[in-house]
Amino acid sequence: MVDAIRQMLSCIESENNEGSVDYSGLVETLTRLQTDEGEAETSAEPVAAKEEKKEEPQAKPETADTTHEEPVKPSAEIDEDMEPIVNEFLVESYENLDRLDKDLIELEQDPGNTEILSSIFRTIHTIKGTCGFIGLNKLERVAHVGENLLGKLRDGELALDPPRTSGLLAMVDAIRQMLDCLERDRNEGQVDYTDLVNTLGKLQTDEGSAEVATSAPAPAESAPAKAEEDTAEKEIVSAEKKDRRVSTPEEQAAYVAKNGDKRKIPDRRKETRGVADTSIRVDVDILDRLMNLVGELVLARNQILQYAPAQSDSTFIATSQHLNLVTTELQEGVMKTRMQPIGNIWGKFPRVVRDLSMAVGKKIRLEMEGKDTELDKTLIEAIKDPLTHIVRNSCDHGIESPETRVANGKDEEGTLLLRAFHEGGQVNIEIIDDGGGIDPETIKNKALEKNVITQEQAERMGDRELVNLIFAPGFSTAAKVTNVSGRGVGMDVVRTNIEKIGGSVDIQSAPGKGTTLRVKIPLTLAIIPALIVTTAGERYAIPQVNLLELVRLDGEDAKTSVE
């Protein structure tokens, strides 16, 4: 069995699939070995794997009628002996669910993409199999009925339609919710998913899919979207926040390692070494401690460099210069280990935009540029909620309805562009929509109505200042409060949280043309490059990102300029 698993992993790494080997003989042998009689009947000969032309690595899922499932008894709390396996399962499953959200949206846009469909099927199959091993009954039941639906889609018996996509996304949300309970309480929670299981069962027939389509209302709020809305009002994640627990190498050895992305492996990895040889998991606490030590080393280096010019010993000067080079390279290397592409948090936005566009009856196309732009992991976590709220606001307030867009001479489908790039030692993030824009007069009237500004202030404010009033506490232009927006707390929290990490946010808008919201944040909070100045015996550090220009002033000119 171990050899078979190793062989399939090798195929996944080299060919992006599980290979064409049929392991049914091995499965039958392992089944017989579960009884003494079967063990006696089993030949000592190794079970030969049969080659098949048809690439079906797993047995076809059961397709029995699952439209009337009974509630499944929740599993008991996890035993301590299973903790390492559960921790590893949580880490991998969270990664898989994030990818499933993205893959399902891509599959909805390209239903004929068999590669994505096969990847989704394998991921759910893996989650289901591990749940059975751990004893997570409810989670296994939900994953199993979802696997049945995916199996029929993969075999061409059914066509993917919006109700089936929504059902599969609901399955992903349910699995994520159970994983949250498992991580927090060490059980699957008390929620009954029988209705979801029955719905997924109905979706396995065309008649059932039509019934679900006519009976189910449009999703007002998906689980990820609602979670992001709720957390948008919370404080940002601090630098000390713990990541989800990552097991030690010894604990990982007790669990069968699985590849993260089983679809397309980057060419550069194919040209070099295997996946297992190019990456390892490291607890973020270790990186934090290492970064703190590097920070102390940088301070010690700066002290040495400060006194080096006053020394006449050439050997000491050369050594201090070499120390400077090595410390700089070490600092850059350690910082790079903490860097993550911003695409890690952008991956959920296609799902958010899809759900919101369905909820508000709009057509929105999401485009993303610069997904490989890297920044510190702590900052990645800190900007996740603010960016999500901005995207939600753009969908709800920014982009118009299809009827309004057509009446204004635009395409009925609106465009939301996310762009990220490095500039001036900072990360720049732009959220651009081609919607109706923001009318400064509307903002002014609303601000006066809510007593955010006085009449005298309103008369002195320009259009740019008026538009930026959307960041004022309690301010909202929404006509009514909905489950999407209108409470007047989101944009205020967005600005507050971004400024807490040393960033800034600005907005530009043209009525009828669209809105651009720019966010600037530092690359990292661990080490801040600064200009050191000394005056009257006191030393001051000015962050370089706040510097526009350095001007040298001599003698009396300096005193006059300061005065």
Coordinates of C-alpha atoms in Angstrom, one line a residue:
M1 CA 0.0 0.0 0.0
V2 CA 2.8 2.4 0.9
D3 CA 4.5 1.7 -2.4
A4 CA 1.2 2.4 -4.3
I5 CA 0.8 5.7 -2.5
R6 CA 4.4 6.6 -3.3
Q7 CA 3.9 5.7 -7.0
M8 CA 0.8 7.9 -7.2
L9 CA 2.5 10.8 -5.6
S10 CA 5.4 10.5 -8.1
C11 CA 2.8 10.6 -10.9
I12 CA 1.2 13.7 -9.5
E13 CA 4.6 15.4 -9.2
S14 CA 5.7 14.5 -12.7
E15 CA 2.5 14.3 -14.7
N16 CA 0.0 16.3 -12.6
N17 CA -2.3 13.2 -12.3
E18 CA -2.4 10.0 -10.3
G19 CA -1.3 7.8 -13.2
S20 CA -3.1 5.1 -15.1
V21 CA -2.4 2.1 -12.8
D22 CA -5.4 0.2 -11.5
Y23 CA -5.0 -0.7 -7.8
S24 CA -8.3 -2.6 -7.5
G25 CA -6.4 -5.9 -6.9
L26 CA -4.5 -4.3 -4.0
V27 CA -7.7 -2.9 -2.5
E28 CA -9.3 -6.4 -2.6
T29 CA -6.2 -7.9 -1.0
L30 CA -6.2 -5.4 1.8
T31 CA -9.9 -6.0 2.4
R32 CA -9.3 -9.8 2.6
L33 CA -6.5 -9.3 5.1
Q34 CA -8.9 -7.8 7.5
T35 CA -10.1 -11.3 8.4
D36 CA -8.1 -14.4 9.4
E37 CA -9.7 -16.5 6.7
G38 CA -8.9 -13.9 4.1
E39 CA -5.3 -13.7 5.3
A40 CA -5.0 -17.5 4.8
E41 CA -6.4 -17.2 1.3
T42 CA -4.1 -14.4 0.3
S43 CA -1.2 -15.4 -1.8
A44 CA 2.3 -14.5 -0.7
E45 CA 2.8 -13.1 -4.2
P46 CA 2.8 -9.3 -4.4
V47 CA -0.4 -8.0 -5.9
A48 CA 0.3 -6.9 -9.5
A49 CA -1.1 -3.6 -10.5
K50 CA -2.9 -3.7 -13.8
E51 CA -2.4 -1.1 -16.4
E52 CA -5.5 0.5 -17.9
K53 CA -5.8 2.8 -20.8
K54 CA -8.6 4.7 -19.1
E55 CA -7.3 7.0 -16.5
E56 CA -9.6 6.4 -13.5
P57 CA -7.4 6.2 -10.4
Q58 CA -10.3 6.0 -8.0
A59 CA -13.3 3.8 -7.9
K60 CA -16.4 5.4 -9.2
P61 CA -18.3 7.1 -6.3
E62 CA -21.5 5.6 -5.1
T63 CA -24.4 7.2 -6.9
A64 CA -27.2 6.0 -4.6
D65 CA -30.1 8.3 -4.0
T66 CA -29.0 10.7 -1.3
T67 CA -31.8 13.2 -1.4
H68 CA -33.2 12.1 2.0
E69 CA -30.3 11.7 4.3
E70 CA -30.7 11.2 8.0
P71 CA -28.8 13.3 10.5
V72 CA -25.3 11.9 11.1
K73 CA -24.2 11.4 14.7
P74 CA -21.3 13.8 15.4
S75 CA -18.0 12.3 16.3
A76 CA -16.6 12.4 19.8
E77 CA -13.7 14.7 20.7
I78 CA -10.3 13.9 19.2
D79 CA -8.0 11.7 21.3
E80 CA -4.7 13.2 22.3
D81 CA -2.9 10.5 20.3
M82 CA -4.5 11.8 17.1
E83 CA -3.5 15.5 17.7
P84 CA -0.5 15.5 15.4
I85 CA -2.6 14.0 12.5
V86 CA -5.4 16.4 13.2
N87 CA -3.1 19.4 13.2
E88 CA -1.6 18.4 9.9
F89 CA -5.0 17.7 8.5
L90 CA -6.2 21.2 9.4
V91 CA -3.2 22.9 7.8
E92 CA -3.6 21.1 4.6
S93 CA -7.4 21.3 4.5
Y94 CA -7.5 25.0 5.0
E95 CA -5.1 25.4 2.0
N96 CA -7.2 23.0 0.0
L97 CA -10.5 24.9 0.7
D98 CA -9.0 28.2 -0.3
R99 CA -8.0 26.6 -3.6
L100 CA -11.4 25.0 -4.0
D101 CA -13.1 28.4 -3.8
K102 CA -10.9 29.7 -6.6
D103 CA -11.2 26.5 -8.7
L104 CA -15.0 26.3 -8.5
I105 CA -15.3 29.9 -9.7
E106 CA -12.9 29.2 -12.6
L107 CA -14.8 26.0 -13.4
E108 CA -18.1 27.9 -13.5
Q109 CA -16.6 30.2 -16.1
D110 CA -15.0 27.3 -18.0
P111 CA -17.2 24.2 -17.4
G112 CA -15.3 22.2 -20.0
N113 CA -12.0 22.4 -18.1
T114 CA -11.5 18.8 -17.1
E115 CA -8.2 19.5 -15.4
I116 CA -9.7 21.8 -12.9
L117 CA -12.7 19.4 -12.4
S118 CA -10.4 16.5 -11.7
S119 CA -8.3 18.6 -9.3
I120 CA -11.5 19.5 -7.4
F121 CA -12.6 15.9 -7.3
R122 CA -9.2 14.7 -6.0
T123 CA -9.2 17.4 -3.3
I124 CA -12.6 16.5 -1.9
H125 CA -11.8 12.8 -2.2
T126 CA -8.6 13.4 -0.1
I127 CA -10.5 15.3 2.6
K128 CA -13.2 12.7 2.7
G129 CA -10.7 9.9 3.1
T130 CA -8.8 11.6 5.9
C131 CA -12.1 12.3 7.7
G132 CA -12.9 8.7 7.7
F133 CA -9.5 7.8 9.1
I134 CA -9.8 10.4 11.9
G135 CA -13.4 9.6 12.6
L136 CA -15.1 12.9 11.6
N137 CA -18.5 11.5 10.6
K138 CA -20.4 14.6 9.7
L139 CA -17.6 16.1 7.7
E140 CA -17.1 12.8 5.9
R141 CA -20.8 12.6 5.0
V142 CA -20.9 16.1 3.5
A143 CA -17.7 15.5 1.6
H144 CA -19.0 12.1 0.4
V145 CA -22.2 13.4 -1.2
G146 CA -20.2 16.3 -2.7
E147 CA -17.8 13.8 -4.2
N148 CA -20.7 11.9 -5.7
L149 CA -21.9 15.0 -7.4
L150 CA -18.4 15.8 -8.7
G151 CA -18.0 12.2 -9.9
K152 CA -21.1 12.6 -12.1
L153 CA -19.9 15.9 -13.4
R154 CA -16.5 14.4 -14.2
D155 CA -18.0 11.4 -16.0
G156 CA -20.1 13.7 -18.1
E157 CA -23.4 12.4 -16.7
L158 CA -24.3 16.0 -15.6
A159 CA -23.5 19.5 -16.7
L160 CA -22.3 22.2 -14.4
D161 CA -24.9 24.9 -13.8
P162 CA -25.3 27.8 -11.3
P163 CA -27.3 25.7 -8.8
R164 CA -24.7 23.0 -8.8
T165 CA -21.9 25.5 -8.4
S166 CA -23.7 27.2 -5.5
G167 CA -24.3 23.8 -3.9
L168 CA -20.6 22.8 -4.1
L169 CA -19.6 26.2 -2.8
A170 CA -22.0 25.7 0.1
M171 CA -20.3 22.3 0.7
V172 CA -16.9 24.1 0.9
D173 CA -18.4 26.6 3.4
A174 CA -19.8 23.8 5.6
I175 CA -16.5 21.9 5.6
R176 CA -14.7 25.1 6.5
Q177 CA -17.1 25.7 9.4
M178 CA -16.6 22.2 10.7
L179 CA -12.8 22.7 10.5
D180 CA -13.1 25.9 12.5
C181 CA -15.0 23.9 15.2
L182 CA -12.4 21.1 15.0
E183 CA -9.6 23.6 15.5
R184 CA -11.3 25.5 18.3
D185 CA -13.3 22.8 20.2
R186 CA -11.7 19.6 18.9
N187 CA -15.1 18.4 17.5
E188 CA -17.2 19.0 14.4
G189 CA -19.7 21.3 16.2
Q190 CA -23.5 21.0 16.7
V191 CA -24.7 22.3 13.3
D192 CA -26.9 19.9 11.4
Y193 CA -26.0 19.7 7.7
T194 CA -28.8 17.3 6.7
D195 CA -30.5 20.0 4.5
L196 CA -27.2 20.6 2.7
V197 CA -26.6 16.9 2.1
N198 CA -30.2 16.5 0.8
T199 CA -29.7 19.5 -1.6
L200 CA -26.4 18.0 -2.9
G201 CA -28.3 14.7 -3.4
K202 CA -31.0 16.5 -5.4
L203 CA -28.4 18.2 -7.6
Q204 CA -27.3 14.8 -8.8
T205 CA -30.3 14.7 -11.2
D206 CA -31.5 17.3 -13.7
E207 CA -34.9 17.3 -12.2
G208 CA -33.5 17.9 -8.7
S209 CA -31.2 20.7 -10.0
A210 CA -34.2 22.4 -11.6
E211 CA -36.1 22.1 -8.3
V212 CA -33.2 23.6 -6.3
A213 CA -32.9 26.4 -8.8
T214 CA -36.5 27.4 -8.5
S215 CA -36.8 27.0 -4.7
A216 CA -33.5 28.4 -3.5
P217 CA -33.2 32.2 -3.2
A218 CA -30.1 34.0 -4.5
P219 CA -27.3 33.8 -1.9
A220 CA -27.5 37.0 0.1
E221 CA -24.3 36.3 1.8
S222 CA -21.8 33.5 1.6
A223 CA -20.0 32.2 4.6
P224 CA -16.6 33.7 3.7
A225 CA -18.2 37.0 2.7
K226 CA -20.2 37.2 6.0
A227 CA -17.1 36.3 8.0
E228 CA -15.1 39.0 6.3
E229 CA -17.9 41.6 7.0
D230 CA -18.0 40.7 10.6
T231 CA -14.2 40.8 11.1
A232 CA -13.8 44.1 9.2
E233 CA -14.8 45.9 12.4
K234 CA -12.2 44.0 14.5
E235 CA -8.6 45.1 15.3
I236 CA -5.9 44.0 12.9
V237 CA -3.9 41.0 13.5
S238 CA -0.9 41.8 15.7
A239 CA 2.6 40.8 15.0
E240 CA 2.5 38.3 17.9
K241 CA -0.6 36.5 16.6
K242 CA 0.0 32.8 16.3
D243 CA -0.5 31.0 13.0
R244 CA -2.5 27.8 12.9
R245 CA -0.3 25.2 14.6
V246 CA 2.2 23.4 12.3
S247 CA 3.3 20.0 13.5
T248 CA 6.9 19.1 14.0
P249 CA 8.8 16.9 11.5
E250 CA 8.4 14.0 13.9
E251 CA 4.7 14.4 14.0
Q252 CA 4.5 14.9 10.3
A253 CA 6.3 11.5 9.8
A254 CA 3.3 9.9 11.4
Y255 CA 0.9 11.2 8.7
V256 CA 0.9 10.7 5.0
A257 CA 2.1 13.9 3.4
K258 CA 0.0 15.2 0.5
N259 CA 0.9 17.7 -2.2
G260 CA -0.8 21.0 -2.0
D261 CA -1.6 21.8 -5.6
K262 CA -2.2 18.7 -7.7
R263 CA -2.9 20.4 -11.0
K264 CA -0.1 22.3 -12.7
I265 CA 3.3 22.3 -11.1
P266 CA 5.5 25.3 -12.2
D267 CA 8.0 24.5 -14.9
R268 CA 10.9 25.7 -12.8
R269 CA 10.2 22.9 -10.3
K270 CA 10.0 20.3 -13.1
E271 CA 13.4 21.5 -14.3
T272 CA 15.0 21.2 -10.9
R273 CA 14.0 19.0 -8.1
G274 CA 10.9 17.4 -6.7
V275 CA 8.3 19.3 -4.6
A276 CA 9.3 17.5 -1.4
D277 CA 12.9 18.6 -1.9
T278 CA 12.2 22.3 -2.5
S279 CA 10.0 23.3 0.4
I280 CA 9.5 22.6 4.1
R281 CA 7.1 23.9 6.7
V282 CA 8.5 26.2 9.4
D283 CA 6.5 27.5 12.4
V284 CA 6.1 31.3 12.1
D285 CA 7.2 31.7 15.7
I286 CA 10.7 30.5 14.7
L287 CA 10.8 33.1 12.0
D288 CA 9.7 35.8 14.4
R289 CA 12.4 34.9 16.8
L290 CA 15.0 34.8 14.0
M291 CA 13.8 38.2 12.8
N292 CA 14.1 39.7 16.2
L293 CA 17.7 38.4 16.5
V294 CA 18.6 39.8 13.1
G295 CA 17.2 43.1 14.3
E296 CA 19.4 43.1 17.3
L297 CA 22.4 42.2 15.1
V298 CA 21.6 45.1 12.8
L299 CA 21.6 47.5 15.7
A300 CA 25.0 46.1 16.9
R301 CA 26.4 46.5 13.4
N302 CA 25.2 50.1 13.2
Q303 CA 27.0 50.9 16.5
I304 CA 30.2 49.4 15.2
L305 CA 29.9 51.3 11.9
Q306 CA 29.3 54.5 13.8
Y307 CA 32.7 54.2 15.6
A308 CA 34.7 52.6 12.8
P309 CA 35.7 55.8 10.9
A310 CA 37.3 57.1 14.1
Q311 CA 39.6 54.1 14.3
S312 CA 43.1 54.0 12.7
D313 CA 43.3 50.2 12.6
S314 CA 42.8 49.2 9.0
T315 CA 42.1 45.6 9.9
F316 CA 39.2 46.7 12.2
I317 CA 37.8 48.9 9.5
A318 CA 38.0 46.1 6.9
T319 CA 36.4 43.7 9.3
S320 CA 33.5 46.1 10.1
Q321 CA 32.9 46.6 6.4
H322 CA 32.7 42.9 5.9
L323 CA 30.4 42.6 8.9
N324 CA 28.2 45.2 7.3
L325 CA 27.9 43.2 4.0
V326 CA 27.2 39.9 5.7
T327 CA 24.6 41.4 8.1
T328 CA 22.8 43.1 5.2
E329 CA 22.6 39.9 3.2
L330 CA 21.4 38.0 6.3
Q331 CA 18.8 40.6 7.0
E332 CA 17.5 40.4 3.4
G333 CA 17.5 36.6 3.5
V334 CA 15.5 36.4 6.7
M335 CA 13.0 39.0 5.6
K336 CA 12.5 37.0 2.4
T337 CA 11.5 33.9 4.3
R338 CA 8.6 35.9 5.8
M339 CA 7.5 37.3 2.5
Q340 CA 4.3 36.0 0.8
P341 CA 2.7 36.9 -2.5
I342 CA -0.4 39.1 -2.1
G343 CA -2.2 36.6 -4.3
N344 CA -2.5 34.4 -1.2
I345 CA -5.3 36.7 0.0
W346 CA -6.6 37.7 -3.4
G347 CA -7.4 34.1 -4.2
K348 CA -10.7 34.3 -2.2
F349 CA -11.9 37.5 -4.0
P350 CA -13.4 35.7 -7.1
R351 CA -15.7 33.9 -4.7
V352 CA -16.6 37.1 -2.8
V353 CA -17.3 39.0 -6.1
R354 CA -19.4 36.1 -7.5
D355 CA -21.6 35.8 -4.4
L356 CA -22.1 39.6 -4.1
S357 CA -22.9 40.1 -7.7
M358 CA -25.6 37.4 -7.4
A359 CA -26.9 39.0 -4.2
V360 CA -27.2 42.5 -5.7
G361 CA -28.2 41.5 -9.2
K362 CA -25.1 42.8 -11.0
K363 CA -22.6 41.5 -13.5
I364 CA -19.0 42.0 -12.4
R365 CA -15.8 40.8 -13.9
L366 CA -12.8 40.7 -11.6
E367 CA -9.3 41.3 -12.9
M368 CA -6.1 41.0 -10.9
E369 CA -2.6 42.3 -11.7
G370 CA 0.6 41.8 -9.7
K371 CA -0.5 38.8 -7.7
D372 CA 3.2 37.9 -7.2
T373 CA 3.9 41.1 -5.4
E374 CA 5.4 40.1 -2.0
L375 CA 5.1 41.6 1.5
D376 CA 5.6 40.5 5.1
K377 CA 3.3 37.7 6.3
T378 CA 2.1 39.9 9.3
L379 CA 1.1 42.6 6.8
I380 CA -0.7 40.0 4.6
E381 CA -2.8 39.1 7.6
A382 CA -3.4 42.7 8.6
I383 CA -4.7 43.9 5.2
K384 CA -6.9 40.9 4.4
D385 CA -10.0 42.3 6.1
P386 CA -9.6 45.9 4.9
L387 CA -9.1 44.8 1.3
T388 CA -12.1 42.5 1.5
H389 CA -14.3 45.3 2.7
I390 CA -13.1 47.6 -0.1
V391 CA -13.9 45.0 -2.7
R392 CA -17.4 44.5 -1.2
N393 CA -18.0 48.3 -1.2
S394 CA -16.9 48.5 -4.9
C395 CA -19.4 45.8 -5.8
D396 CA -22.3 47.2 -3.8
H397 CA -21.8 51.0 -4.1
G398 CA -19.4 51.4 -7.1
I399 CA -20.6 49.3 -10.0
E400 CA -24.0 50.0 -11.3
S401 CA -26.8 47.6 -12.2
P402 CA -26.8 46.2 -15.8
E403 CA -29.8 48.4 -16.7
T404 CA -28.2 51.6 -15.5
R405 CA -24.9 50.8 -17.2
V406 CA -26.6 50.1 -20.5
A407 CA -28.6 53.3 -20.2
N408 CA -25.3 55.2 -19.6
G409 CA -23.7 53.7 -22.7
K410 CA -21.5 51.2 -20.8
D411 CA -21.2 47.4 -21.1
E412 CA -23.7 45.7 -18.8
E413 CA -20.8 43.9 -17.1
G414 CA -18.7 46.0 -14.8
T415 CA -15.0 45.6 -14.2
L416 CA -13.2 45.5 -10.9
L417 CA -9.4 45.6 -11.1
L418 CA -7.0 44.8 -8.3
R419 CA -3.4 45.9 -8.9
A420 CA -0.3 45.6 -6.7
F421 CA 3.3 46.7 -7.3
H422 CA 6.4 47.9 -5.4
E423 CA 7.3 51.5 -5.5
G424 CA 9.6 53.6 -3.2
G425 CA 10.1 50.9 -0.7
Q426 CA 6.4 50.3 -0.2
V427 CA 3.7 48.1 -1.6
N428 CA 1.1 49.9 -3.6
I429 CA -2.4 48.3 -3.9
E430 CA -5.0 49.8 -6.2
I431 CA -8.7 48.9 -6.3
I432 CA -10.2 50.3 -9.5
D433 CA -13.8 50.0 -10.7
D434 CA -15.5 51.5 -13.8
G435 CA -18.7 52.2 -12.0
G436 CA -20.7 55.4 -11.3
G437 CA -18.1 57.1 -9.3
I438 CA -18.7 59.3 -6.2
D439 CA -20.5 62.6 -6.5
P440 CA -18.9 65.2 -4.2
E441 CA -22.2 67.0 -3.9
T442 CA -23.9 63.9 -2.7
I443 CA -21.2 63.3 -0.1
K444 CA -21.4 66.9 1.1
N445 CA -25.2 66.8 1.5
K446 CA -25.0 63.5 3.3
A447 CA -22.2 64.7 5.6
L448 CA -24.2 67.8 6.5
E449 CA -27.3 65.7 7.2
K450 CA -25.3 63.5 9.6
N451 CA -23.5 66.4 11.2
V452 CA -20.1 65.0 10.1
I453 CA -19.1 68.5 9.0
T454 CA -20.5 72.0 9.4
Q455 CA -21.8 74.3 6.7
E456 CA -18.7 76.5 7.0
Q457 CA -16.4 73.5 6.6
A458 CA -18.3 72.3 3.6
E459 CA -17.9 75.6 1.8
R460 CA -14.1 75.4 2.3
M461 CA -13.7 71.8 1.2
G462 CA -12.7 70.8 -2.3
D463 CA -14.0 67.8 -4.2
R464 CA -11.1 65.6 -3.2
E465 CA -11.6 66.4 0.5
L466 CA -15.3 65.7 0.2
V467 CA -14.8 62.3 -1.4
N468 CA -12.4 61.3 1.4
L469 CA -15.2 61.9 3.9
I470 CA -16.3 58.3 3.2
F471 CA -13.6 57.3 5.7
A472 CA -15.3 59.4 8.5
P473 CA -16.8 57.3 11.4
G474 CA -20.5 56.5 10.9
F475 CA -20.6 57.9 7.4
S476 CA -22.4 55.9 4.6
T477 CA -24.2 57.0 1.4
A478 CA -26.3 53.8 1.3
A479 CA -30.0 54.5 1.3
K480 CA -30.7 51.6 3.6
V481 CA -28.8 49.1 5.7
T482 CA -28.4 45.7 4.1
N483 CA -26.4 42.6 4.9
V484 CA -23.8 43.9 2.5
S485 CA -23.2 47.5 3.7
G486 CA -24.8 50.6 5.0
R487 CA -23.8 50.7 8.6
G488 CA -21.1 53.3 8.1
V489 CA -18.4 51.5 10.0
G490 CA -16.5 49.6 7.3
M491 CA -14.5 52.3 5.6
D492 CA -13.6 54.0 8.9
V493 CA -12.2 50.7 10.2
V494 CA -10.4 50.2 6.8
R495 CA -8.4 53.5 7.2
T496 CA -7.8 53.0 10.9
N497 CA -6.4 49.5 10.4
I498 CA -4.2 50.4 7.5
E499 CA -2.8 53.4 9.3
K500 CA -2.0 51.2 12.3
I501 CA 0.5 49.3 10.2
G502 CA 2.2 52.4 8.9
G503 CA 0.2 52.6 5.7
S504 CA -2.1 55.2 4.1
V505 CA -5.2 55.1 2.0
D506 CA -6.5 57.6 -0.6
I507 CA -9.4 57.7 -3.0
Q508 CA -10.0 59.4 -6.3
S509 CA -13.2 59.4 -8.1
A510 CA -14.9 60.9 -11.2
P511 CA -18.7 60.8 -11.4
G512 CA -19.9 58.5 -14.1
K513 CA -16.4 57.1 -14.8
G514 CA -15.4 55.1 -11.7
T515 CA -13.3 55.1 -8.6
T516 CA -9.7 54.3 -7.7
L517 CA -8.7 53.6 -4.1
R518 CA -5.0 53.4 -3.4
V519 CA -3.4 51.7 -0.4
K520 CA 0.2 52.1 0.5
I521 CA 1.9 50.0 3.1
P522 CA 5.5 49.2 4.1
L523 CA 7.1 46.0 3.0
T524 CA 7.7 44.8 6.6
L525 CA 7.2 46.1 10.2
A526 CA 10.2 44.2 11.5
I527 CA 12.9 46.6 10.3
I528 CA 12.2 50.2 9.2
P529 CA 14.9 52.0 7.2
A530 CA 15.3 55.5 8.7
L531 CA 17.4 58.6 8.4
I532 CA 19.3 59.4 11.6
V533 CA 19.8 63.1 12.4
T534 CA 21.5 64.7 15.4
T535 CA 20.7 68.1 16.8
A536 CA 21.6 69.7 20.2
G537 CA 23.1 66.3 21.2
E538 CA 19.8 64.4 20.6
R539 CA 19.4 61.8 17.9
Y540 CA 16.2 61.3 15.9
A541 CA 15.2 58.6 13.4
I542 CA 12.9 59.6 10.5
P543 CA 11.4 56.8 8.4
Q544 CA 12.7 56.9 4.9
V545 CA 9.2 56.5 3.4
N546 CA 8.3 59.9 4.9
L547 CA 11.2 61.6 3.2
L548 CA 10.6 63.5 0.0
E549 CA 13.9 65.4 -0.4
L550 CA 17.1 66.2 1.5
V551 CA 18.4 69.8 1.3
R552 CA 21.8 70.9 2.7
L553 CA 21.8 74.2 4.5
D554 CA 25.0 75.8 5.9
G555 CA 25.6 78.3 8.7
E556 CA 23.2 81.2 9.0
D557 CA 21.1 79.9 6.1
A558 CA 20.2 76.9 8.3
K559 CA 19.1 79.1 11.2
T560 CA 17.1 81.4 9.0
S561 CA 15.4 78.5 7.3
V562 CA 14.5 76.8 10.6
E563 CA 13.1 80.1 12.0

